[in-house]
Coordinates of C-alpha atoms in Angstrom, one line a residue:
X209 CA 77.2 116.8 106.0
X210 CA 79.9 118.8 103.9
X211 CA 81.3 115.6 102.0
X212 CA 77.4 114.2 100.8
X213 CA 77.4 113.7 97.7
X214 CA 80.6 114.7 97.0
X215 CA 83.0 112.4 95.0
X216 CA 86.6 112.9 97.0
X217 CA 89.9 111.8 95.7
X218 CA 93.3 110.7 97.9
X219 CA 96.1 110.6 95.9
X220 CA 98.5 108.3 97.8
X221 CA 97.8 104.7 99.3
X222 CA 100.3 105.0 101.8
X223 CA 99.1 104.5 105.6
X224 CA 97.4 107.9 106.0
X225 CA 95.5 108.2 103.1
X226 CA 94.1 104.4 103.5
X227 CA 93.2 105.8 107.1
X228 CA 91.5 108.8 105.8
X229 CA 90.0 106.7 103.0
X230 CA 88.4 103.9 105.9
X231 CA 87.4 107.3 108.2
X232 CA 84.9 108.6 105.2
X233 CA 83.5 105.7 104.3
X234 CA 82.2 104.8 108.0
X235 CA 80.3 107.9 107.4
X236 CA 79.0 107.3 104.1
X237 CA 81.7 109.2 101.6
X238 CA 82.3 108.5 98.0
X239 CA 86.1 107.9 98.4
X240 CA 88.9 106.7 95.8
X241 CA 92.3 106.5 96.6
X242 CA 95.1 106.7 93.9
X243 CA 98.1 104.9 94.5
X244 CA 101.3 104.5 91.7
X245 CA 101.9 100.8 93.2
X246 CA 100.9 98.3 90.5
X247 CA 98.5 96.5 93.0
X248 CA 98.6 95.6 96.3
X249 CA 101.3 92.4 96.2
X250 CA 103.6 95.1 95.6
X251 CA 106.4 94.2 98.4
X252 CA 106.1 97.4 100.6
X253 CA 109.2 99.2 101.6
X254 CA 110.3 101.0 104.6
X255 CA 110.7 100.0 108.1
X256 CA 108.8 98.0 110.8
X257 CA 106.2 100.9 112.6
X258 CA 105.9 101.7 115.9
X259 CA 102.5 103.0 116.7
X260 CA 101.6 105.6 119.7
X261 CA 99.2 106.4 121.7
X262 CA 97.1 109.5 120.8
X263 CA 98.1 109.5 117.0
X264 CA 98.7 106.5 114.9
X265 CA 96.7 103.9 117.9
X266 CA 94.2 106.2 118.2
X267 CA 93.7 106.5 114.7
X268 CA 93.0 102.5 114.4
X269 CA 90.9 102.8 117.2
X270 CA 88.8 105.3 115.9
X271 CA 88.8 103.1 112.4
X272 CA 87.4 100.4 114.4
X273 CA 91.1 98.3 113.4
X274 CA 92.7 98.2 116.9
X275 CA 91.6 94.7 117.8
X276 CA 93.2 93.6 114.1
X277 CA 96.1 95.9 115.1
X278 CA 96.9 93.3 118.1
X279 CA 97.0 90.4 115.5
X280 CA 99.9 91.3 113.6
X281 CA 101.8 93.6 115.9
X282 CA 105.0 92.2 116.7
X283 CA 105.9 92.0 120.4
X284 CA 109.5 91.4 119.9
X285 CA 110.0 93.5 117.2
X286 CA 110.4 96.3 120.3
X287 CA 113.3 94.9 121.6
X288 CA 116.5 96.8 121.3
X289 CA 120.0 96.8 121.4
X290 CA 121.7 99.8 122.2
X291 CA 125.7 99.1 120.8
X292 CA 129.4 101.5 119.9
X293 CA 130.4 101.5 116.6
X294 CA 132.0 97.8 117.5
X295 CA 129.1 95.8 117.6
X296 CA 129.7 95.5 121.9
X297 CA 126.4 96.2 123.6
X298 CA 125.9 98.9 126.0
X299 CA 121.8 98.3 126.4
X300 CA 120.1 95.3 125.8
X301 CA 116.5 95.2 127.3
X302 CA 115.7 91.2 125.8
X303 CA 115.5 90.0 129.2
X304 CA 112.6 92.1 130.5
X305 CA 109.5 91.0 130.5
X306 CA 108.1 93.9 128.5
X307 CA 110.4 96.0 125.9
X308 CA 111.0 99.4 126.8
X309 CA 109.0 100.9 123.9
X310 CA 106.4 98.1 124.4
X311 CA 104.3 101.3 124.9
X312 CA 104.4 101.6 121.3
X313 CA 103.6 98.5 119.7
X314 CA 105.1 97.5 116.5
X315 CA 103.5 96.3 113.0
X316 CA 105.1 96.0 109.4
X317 CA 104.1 98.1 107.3
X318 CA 102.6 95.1 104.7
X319 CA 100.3 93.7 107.5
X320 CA 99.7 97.3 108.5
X321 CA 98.4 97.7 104.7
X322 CA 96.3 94.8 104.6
X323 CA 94.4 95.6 107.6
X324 CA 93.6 98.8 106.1
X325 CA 92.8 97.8 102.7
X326 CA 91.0 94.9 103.6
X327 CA 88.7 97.4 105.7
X328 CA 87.6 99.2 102.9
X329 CA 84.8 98.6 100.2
X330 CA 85.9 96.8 97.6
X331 CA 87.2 99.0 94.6
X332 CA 88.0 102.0 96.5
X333 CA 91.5 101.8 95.8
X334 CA 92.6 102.7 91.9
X335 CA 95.6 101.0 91.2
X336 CA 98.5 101.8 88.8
X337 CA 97.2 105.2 89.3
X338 CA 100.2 108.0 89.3
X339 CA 99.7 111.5 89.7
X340 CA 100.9 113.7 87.0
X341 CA 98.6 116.6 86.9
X342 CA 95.8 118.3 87.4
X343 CA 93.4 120.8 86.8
X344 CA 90.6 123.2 88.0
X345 CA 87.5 121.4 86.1
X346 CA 83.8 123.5 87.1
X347 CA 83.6 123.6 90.9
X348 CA 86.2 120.8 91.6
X349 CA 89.2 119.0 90.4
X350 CA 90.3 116.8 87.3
X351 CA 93.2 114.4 88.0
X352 CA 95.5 113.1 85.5
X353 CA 97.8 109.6 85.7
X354 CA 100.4 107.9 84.2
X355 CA 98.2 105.3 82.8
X356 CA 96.3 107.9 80.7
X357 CA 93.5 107.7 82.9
X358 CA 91.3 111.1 83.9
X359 CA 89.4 111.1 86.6
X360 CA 87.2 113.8 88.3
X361 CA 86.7 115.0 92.0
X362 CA 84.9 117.4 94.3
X363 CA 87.4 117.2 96.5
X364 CA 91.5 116.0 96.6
X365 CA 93.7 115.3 99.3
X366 CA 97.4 114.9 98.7
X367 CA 98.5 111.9 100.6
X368 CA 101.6 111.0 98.4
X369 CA 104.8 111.8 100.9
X370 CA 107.6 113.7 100.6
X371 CA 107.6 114.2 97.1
X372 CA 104.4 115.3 96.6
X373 CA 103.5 115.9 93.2
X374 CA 99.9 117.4 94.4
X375 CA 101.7 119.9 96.9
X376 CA 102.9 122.3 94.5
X377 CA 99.3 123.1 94.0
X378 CA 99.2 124.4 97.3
X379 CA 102.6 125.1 98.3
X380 CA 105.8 126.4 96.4
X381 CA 107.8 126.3 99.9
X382 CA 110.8 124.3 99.3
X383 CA 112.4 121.9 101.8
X384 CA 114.9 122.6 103.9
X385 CA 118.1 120.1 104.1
X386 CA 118.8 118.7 107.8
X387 CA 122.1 118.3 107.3
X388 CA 121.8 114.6 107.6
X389 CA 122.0 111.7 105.1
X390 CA 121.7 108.5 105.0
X391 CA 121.9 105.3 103.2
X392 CA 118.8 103.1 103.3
X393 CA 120.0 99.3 102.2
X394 CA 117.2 96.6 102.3
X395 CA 117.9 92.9 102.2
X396 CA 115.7 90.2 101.6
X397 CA 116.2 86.6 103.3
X398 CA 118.9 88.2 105.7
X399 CA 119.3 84.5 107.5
X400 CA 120.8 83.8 104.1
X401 CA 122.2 86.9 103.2
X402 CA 123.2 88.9 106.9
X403 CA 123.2 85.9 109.0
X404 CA 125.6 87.3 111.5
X405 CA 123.5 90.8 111.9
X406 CA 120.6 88.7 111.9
X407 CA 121.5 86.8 114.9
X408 CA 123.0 89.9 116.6
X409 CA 119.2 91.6 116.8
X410 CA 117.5 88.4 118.8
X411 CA 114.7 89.0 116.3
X412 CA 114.3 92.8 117.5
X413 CA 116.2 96.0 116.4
X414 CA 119.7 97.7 117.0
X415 CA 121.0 101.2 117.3
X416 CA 124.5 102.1 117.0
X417 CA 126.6 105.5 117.5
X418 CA 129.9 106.9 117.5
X419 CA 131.9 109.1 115.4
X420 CA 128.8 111.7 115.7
X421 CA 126.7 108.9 113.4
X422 CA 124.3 105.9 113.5
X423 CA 123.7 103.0 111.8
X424 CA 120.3 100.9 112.9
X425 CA 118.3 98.2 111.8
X426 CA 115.7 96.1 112.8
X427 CA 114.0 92.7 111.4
X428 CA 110.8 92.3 109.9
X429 CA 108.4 89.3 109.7
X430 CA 109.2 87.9 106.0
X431 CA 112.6 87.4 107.2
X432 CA 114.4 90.3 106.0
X433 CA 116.2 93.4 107.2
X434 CA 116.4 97.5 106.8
X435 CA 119.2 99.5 108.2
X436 CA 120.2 102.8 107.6
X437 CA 123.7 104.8 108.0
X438 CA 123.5 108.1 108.8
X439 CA 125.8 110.7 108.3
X440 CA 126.3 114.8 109.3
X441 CA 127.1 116.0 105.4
X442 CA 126.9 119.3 103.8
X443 CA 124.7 120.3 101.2
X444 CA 127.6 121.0 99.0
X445 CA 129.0 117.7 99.7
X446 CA 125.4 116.2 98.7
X447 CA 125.5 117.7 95.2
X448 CA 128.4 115.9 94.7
X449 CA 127.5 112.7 94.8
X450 CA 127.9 110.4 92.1
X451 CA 126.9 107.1 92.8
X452 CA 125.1 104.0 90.9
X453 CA 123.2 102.5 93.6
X454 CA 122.9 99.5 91.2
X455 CA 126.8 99.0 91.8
X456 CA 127.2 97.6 95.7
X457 CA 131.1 97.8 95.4
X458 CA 130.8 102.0 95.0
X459 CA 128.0 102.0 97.7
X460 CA 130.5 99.6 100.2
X461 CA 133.1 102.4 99.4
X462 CA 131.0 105.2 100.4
X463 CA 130.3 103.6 103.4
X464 CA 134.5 102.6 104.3
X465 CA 135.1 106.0 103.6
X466 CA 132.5 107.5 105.4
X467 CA 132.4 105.3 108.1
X468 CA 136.1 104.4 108.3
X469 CA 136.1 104.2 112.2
X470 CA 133.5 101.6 112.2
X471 CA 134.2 97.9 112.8
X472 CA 134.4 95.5 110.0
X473 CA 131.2 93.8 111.2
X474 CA 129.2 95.8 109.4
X475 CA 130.8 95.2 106.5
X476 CA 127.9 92.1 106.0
X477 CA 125.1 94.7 105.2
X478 CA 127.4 95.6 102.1
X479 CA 129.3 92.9 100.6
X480 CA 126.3 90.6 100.3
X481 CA 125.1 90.3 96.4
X482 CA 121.3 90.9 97.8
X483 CA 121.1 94.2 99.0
X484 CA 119.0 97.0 97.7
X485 CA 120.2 100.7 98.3
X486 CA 118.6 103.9 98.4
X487 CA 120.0 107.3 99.1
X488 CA 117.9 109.7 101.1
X489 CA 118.9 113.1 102.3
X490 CA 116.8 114.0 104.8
X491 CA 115.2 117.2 104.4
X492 CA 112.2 118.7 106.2
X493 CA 109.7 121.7 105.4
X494 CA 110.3 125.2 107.4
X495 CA 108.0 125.0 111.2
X496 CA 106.5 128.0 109.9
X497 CA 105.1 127.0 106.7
X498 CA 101.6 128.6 105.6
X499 CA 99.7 128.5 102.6
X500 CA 96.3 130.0 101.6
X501 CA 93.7 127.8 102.6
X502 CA 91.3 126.3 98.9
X503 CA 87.8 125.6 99.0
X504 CA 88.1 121.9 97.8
X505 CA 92.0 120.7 97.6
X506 CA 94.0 120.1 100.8
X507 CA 97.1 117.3 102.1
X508 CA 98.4 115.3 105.0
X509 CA 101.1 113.4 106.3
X510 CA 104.6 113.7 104.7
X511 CA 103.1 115.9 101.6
X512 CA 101.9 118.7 104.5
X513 CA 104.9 118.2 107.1
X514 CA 108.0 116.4 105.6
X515 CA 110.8 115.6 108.0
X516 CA 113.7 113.1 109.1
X517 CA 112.8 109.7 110.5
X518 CA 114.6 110.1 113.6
X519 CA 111.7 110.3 116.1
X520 CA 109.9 107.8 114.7
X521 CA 106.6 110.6 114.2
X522 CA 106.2 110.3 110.1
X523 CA 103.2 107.7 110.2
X524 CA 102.1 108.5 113.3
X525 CA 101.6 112.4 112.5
X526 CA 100.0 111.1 108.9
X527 CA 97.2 109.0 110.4
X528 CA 96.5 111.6 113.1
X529 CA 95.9 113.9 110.5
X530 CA 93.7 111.4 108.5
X531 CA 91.4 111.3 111.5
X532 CA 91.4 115.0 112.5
X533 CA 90.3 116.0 109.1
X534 CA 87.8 113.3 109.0
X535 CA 86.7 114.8 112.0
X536 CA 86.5 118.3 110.3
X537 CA 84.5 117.3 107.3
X538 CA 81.7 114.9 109.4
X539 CA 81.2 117.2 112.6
X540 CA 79.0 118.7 111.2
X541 CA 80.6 122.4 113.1
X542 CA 81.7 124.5 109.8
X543 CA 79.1 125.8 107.1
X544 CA 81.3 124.6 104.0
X545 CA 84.5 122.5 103.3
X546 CA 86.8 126.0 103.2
X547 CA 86.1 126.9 106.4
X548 CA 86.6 122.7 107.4
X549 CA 90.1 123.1 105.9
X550 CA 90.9 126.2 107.1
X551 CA 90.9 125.1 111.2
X552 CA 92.1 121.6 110.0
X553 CA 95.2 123.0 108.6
X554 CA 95.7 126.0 111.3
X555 CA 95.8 122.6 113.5
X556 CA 97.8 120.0 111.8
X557 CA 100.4 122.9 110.8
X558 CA 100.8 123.4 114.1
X559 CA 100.8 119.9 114.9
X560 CA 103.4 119.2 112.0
X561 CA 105.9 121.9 113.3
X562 CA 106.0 120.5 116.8
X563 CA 106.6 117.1 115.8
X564 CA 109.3 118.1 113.0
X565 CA 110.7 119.7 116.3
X566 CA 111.1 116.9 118.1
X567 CA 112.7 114.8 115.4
X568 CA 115.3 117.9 114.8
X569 CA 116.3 118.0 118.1
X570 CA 116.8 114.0 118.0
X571 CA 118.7 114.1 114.9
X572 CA 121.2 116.6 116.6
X573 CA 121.1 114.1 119.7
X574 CA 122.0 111.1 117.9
X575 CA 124.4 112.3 115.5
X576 CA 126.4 114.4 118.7
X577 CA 129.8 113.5 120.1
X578 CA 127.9 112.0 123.5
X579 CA 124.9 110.2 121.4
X580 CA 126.0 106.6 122.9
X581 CA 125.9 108.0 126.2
X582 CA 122.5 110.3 126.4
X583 CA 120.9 107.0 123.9
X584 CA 121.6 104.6 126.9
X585 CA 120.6 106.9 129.7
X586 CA 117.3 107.5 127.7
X587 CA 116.4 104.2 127.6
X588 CA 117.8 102.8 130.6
X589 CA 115.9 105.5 133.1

């Protein structure tokens, strides 16, 4: 087997490299995965997952997990509520029996985290461990952290998203901008704190559009809420920016200004003194990226194939590729781990360009003058 005896390294503990870290070791690999987070009671961020068929279900089903999966999914996290800018519903599917995208069962990302951590052997995951740097050391790889740790491997993979700081050392292909940004504002004990949204989401999620823009949100299990607005704005307009995230009367601005046909009932997600923003342009790498395959170094999910959120693909694509390459590297098929990587990345490339794709042509969808309209029919037919 290529990987015996070989010592491999995943930078990035997010959910494709602690896929691709659970997919070695059921073969026998010497994995350990890096991840910056302190240690694993680190609140994880992002929103609720939903999981599909062929990619991110498959993935758990080839890690043995999909029986743990059913545990913590949540049912009603599916449910949706299509509204205008108003807050009046045009789609509400809570009275079916069975959500519309039941098909893709939902799980936080915490539970999601602890299935796959607890799954693998104890100490494979170094924590506290950020990537600064690294080096060619003899026939493989030595890694440097934060901490002032060093660490050698045979092999690296680069699962450390967007802003991969292990991409450079295959890539120099910059990102390209969407044309979409958005604010990302997450807020814990929203019965508290967003009462009135809370209520409004019947414990699942909400999509709204008008003005050629989108707000969503959705509720998670420990009670709190993540929305996002989402705006058309130019690149120019994006280096001009000059906000303190840390101040929630500028951010509320922003969003008046920017949203100033919107009703006041979404005011809540703003004016409340417990709401955490981010500002995230979405950017997404060129679909006809290529680099020159290495014998020993190699990446996946958002570090490979970058792209906006608006499809709903990012995790999905990430653990797909965790278990095609595991694939790769125990089939036994190539004579050495180059030639592995080479038809892995010919692949996932591929892959990664279709799905970007997809969430491009979504993005123009839901941010176009008829989004309410073509959202609605979508779901309703």
């Amino acid at each position: 087997m290529l990987i015996q005896n070989k010592k491999i390294a995943i930078v990035g503990g997010g959910m494709g490299g602690l896929t691709l870290a659970r997919l070695l070791q059921l073969h026998g690999a010497a994995v350990t995965v890096y991840e910056r987070d302190l240690n694993r009671d680190v609140r994880v961020q992002g929103s609720t997952l939903d999981l599909h068929e062929g990619t991110g279900l498959e993935a758990m089903k080839r890690a043995g997990l999909l029986d743990e999966f059913y545990k913590y999914h949540r049912p009603t996290a599916s449910k949706l509520r299509i509204v205008d800018k108003d807050l009046v519903v045009k789609f509400d599917d809570h009275d079916d029996h069975e959500a519309v995208a039941e098909n893709r069962p939902e799980i936080d990302r915490g539970p999601l985290r602890d299935i796959l951590l607890n799954s693998l052997v104890e100490g494979t995951v170094c924590w506290n461990c950020q990537f600064v740097a690294m080096e060619k050391y003899g026939s493989g790889w030595l890694l440097h952290f934060k901490n002032g740790q060093n660490a050698y491997a045979d092999i690296v993979i680069a699962a450390d998203g967007a802003n991969s700081k292990v991409r450079p050392y295959l890539s120099d292909i910059d990102p390209v901008y969407s044309g979409t940004t958005l604010v990302e504002g997450n807020i814990y004990d929203a019965q508290k704190n967003a009462p009135k949204l809370l209520e409004f989401t019947k414990g699942g999620k909400v999509m709204a559009f008008g003005d050629e823009q989108f707000i969503g949100y959705g509720t998670k299990g420990d009670g709190s809420i993540l929305f996002v607005a989402s705006t058309k704005l130019p690149e120019s307009d994006l280096r001009e920016i000059v906000l303190d995230f840390q101040d929630k009367k500028q951010i509320f601005k922003w969003f008046k200004n920017h949203f100033n046909g919107w009703s006041s009932g979404w005011d809540e997600f703003f004016i409340n003194d417990h709401v955490h923003f981010v500002l995230r342009p979405q950017y997404y790498f060129p679909l006809d990226q290529h680099w020159e395959t290495q014998s020993n170094l190699t990446m996946i999910g958002d570090a490979a194939h970058r792209m906006p959120p608006f499809a709903g693909e990012g995790a999905n694509v990430a653990m797909q590729d965790a278990f095609e390459l595991a694939e790769y590297l125990t089939n036994g098929k190539y004579e050495t781990v180059q030639l592995a990587l080479t038809y892995f990345e010919k692949d996932m490339i591929q892959r990664g360009a279709e799905a970007t794709r997809d969430t491009l042509e979504n993005s123009d969808k839901m941010h176009s003058e008829t989004a309410l309209l073509q959202m609605v029919d979508f779901f309703r037919y």
